[in-house]
C-alpha positions as CSV (number, residue, x, y, z in Angstrom):
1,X,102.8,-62.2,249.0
2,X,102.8,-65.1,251.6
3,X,100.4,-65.1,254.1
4,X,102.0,-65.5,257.7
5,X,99.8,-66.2,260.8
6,X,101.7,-66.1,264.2
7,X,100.2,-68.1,266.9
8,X,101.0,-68.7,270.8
9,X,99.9,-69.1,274.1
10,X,100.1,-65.6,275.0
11,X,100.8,-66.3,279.0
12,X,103.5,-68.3,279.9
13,X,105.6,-68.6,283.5
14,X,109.2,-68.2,283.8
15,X,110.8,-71.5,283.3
16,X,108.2,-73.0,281.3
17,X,109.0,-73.4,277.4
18,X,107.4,-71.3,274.8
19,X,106.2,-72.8,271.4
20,X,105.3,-70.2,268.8
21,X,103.9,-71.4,265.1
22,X,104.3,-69.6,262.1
23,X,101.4,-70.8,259.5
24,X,102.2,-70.4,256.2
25,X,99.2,-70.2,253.2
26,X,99.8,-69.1,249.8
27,X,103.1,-71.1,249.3
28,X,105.3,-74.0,250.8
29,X,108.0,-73.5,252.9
30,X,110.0,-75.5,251.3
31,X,110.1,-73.2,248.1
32,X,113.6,-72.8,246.9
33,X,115.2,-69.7,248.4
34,X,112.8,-69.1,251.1
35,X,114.2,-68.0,254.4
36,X,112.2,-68.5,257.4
37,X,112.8,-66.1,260.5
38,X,111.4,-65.3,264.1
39,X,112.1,-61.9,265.3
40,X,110.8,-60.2,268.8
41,X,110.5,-56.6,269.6
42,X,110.5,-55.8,273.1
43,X,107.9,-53.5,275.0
44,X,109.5,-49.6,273.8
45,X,112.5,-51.7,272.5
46,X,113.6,-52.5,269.4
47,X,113.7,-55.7,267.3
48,X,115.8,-58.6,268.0
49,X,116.4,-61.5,265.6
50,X,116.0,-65.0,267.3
51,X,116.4,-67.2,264.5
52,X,116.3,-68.4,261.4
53,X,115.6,-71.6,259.0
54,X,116.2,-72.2,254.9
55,X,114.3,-73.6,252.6
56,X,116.5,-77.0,253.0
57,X,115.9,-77.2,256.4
58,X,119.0,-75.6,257.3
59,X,119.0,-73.2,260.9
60,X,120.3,-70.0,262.1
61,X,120.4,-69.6,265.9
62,X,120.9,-65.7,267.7
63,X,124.0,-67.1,269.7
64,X,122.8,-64.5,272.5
65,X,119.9,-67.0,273.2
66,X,121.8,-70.1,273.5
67,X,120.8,-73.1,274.1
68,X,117.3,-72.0,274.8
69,X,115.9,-72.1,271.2
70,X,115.6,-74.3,268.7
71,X,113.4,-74.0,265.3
72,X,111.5,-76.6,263.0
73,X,108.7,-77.0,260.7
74,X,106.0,-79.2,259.7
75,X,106.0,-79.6,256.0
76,X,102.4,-81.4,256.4
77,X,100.9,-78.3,257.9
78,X,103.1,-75.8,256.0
79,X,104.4,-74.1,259.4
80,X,107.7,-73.3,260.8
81,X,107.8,-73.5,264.8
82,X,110.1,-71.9,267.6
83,X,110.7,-72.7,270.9
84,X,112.0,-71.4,273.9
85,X,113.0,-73.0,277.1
86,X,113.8,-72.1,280.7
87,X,111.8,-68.5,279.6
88,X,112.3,-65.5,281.9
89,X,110.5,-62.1,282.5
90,X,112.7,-60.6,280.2
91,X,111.6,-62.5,277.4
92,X,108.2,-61.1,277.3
93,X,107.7,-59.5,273.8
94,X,105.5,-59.5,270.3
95,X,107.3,-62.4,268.1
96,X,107.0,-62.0,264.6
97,X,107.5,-64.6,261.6
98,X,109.0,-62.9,258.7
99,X,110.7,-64.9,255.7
100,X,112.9,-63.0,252.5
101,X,114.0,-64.7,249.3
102,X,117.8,-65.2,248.8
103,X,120.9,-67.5,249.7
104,X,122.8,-65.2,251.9
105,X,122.9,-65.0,255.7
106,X,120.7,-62.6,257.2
107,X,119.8,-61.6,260.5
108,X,118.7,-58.3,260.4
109,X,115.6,-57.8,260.3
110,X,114.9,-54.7,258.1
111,X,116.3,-57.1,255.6
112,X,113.0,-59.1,255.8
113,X,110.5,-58.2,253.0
114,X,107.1,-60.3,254.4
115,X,105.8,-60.2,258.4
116,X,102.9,-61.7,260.1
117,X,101.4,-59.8,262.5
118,X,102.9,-60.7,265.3
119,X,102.1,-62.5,268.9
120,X,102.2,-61.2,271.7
121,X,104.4,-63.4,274.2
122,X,104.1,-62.3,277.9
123,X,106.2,-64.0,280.7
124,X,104.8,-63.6,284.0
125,X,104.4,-65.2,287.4
């Protein structure tokens, strides 16, 4: 198992741009078959998948969010970052890091074996 530790400002106002980290001890990122992932769940709502990034470096963007995201990493501090621009109210919910094994698409996220906790992202005047 591969520790995951979620981290973010917690407050942010609408417009501004969100930057979540994923920190990653236990294991690189960069190990071969690892699939990176950000996923939110919504106040009484369920999960959405945001995005998601391979081992190579390859990404996988929700196309329902656009433009808006974009996802990278930091092989020197073993993290995977996402972020978010031109945020609205509606985009206040816990965002989770998640990562699976395997070569094959996937953006559902009871497909995704390891989670962090979660942080909780809340967009507010």
């Amino acid at each position: 198992q591969v520790p995951l530790q979620e981290s973010g400002p917690g407050l942010v106002r609408p417009s501004q741009t969100l930057s979540l980290t994923c920190m990653v001890s236990g294991g690189s990122i960069t190990m071969d078959t690892l699939y990176w992932t950000w996923i939110r769940q919504f106040p009484e709502k369920g999960l959405e998948w945001v995005g998601a990034m391979r081992w190579s470096g390859s990404i996988y963007l929700n196309p329902l969010l656009g433009s808006r995201i974009s996802i990278s990493r930091d092989t020197s501090k073993n993290q995977v970052t996402l972020q978010m621009t031109s945020t609205t109210l509606e985009d206040t919910a816990t965002y989770y890091c998640a990562f699976r094994y395997g070569l094959e698409y996937v953006s559902d996220p009871a497909e995704f074996d390891d989670w962090g906790q979660g942080t909780q992202v809340t967009v507010s005047p």
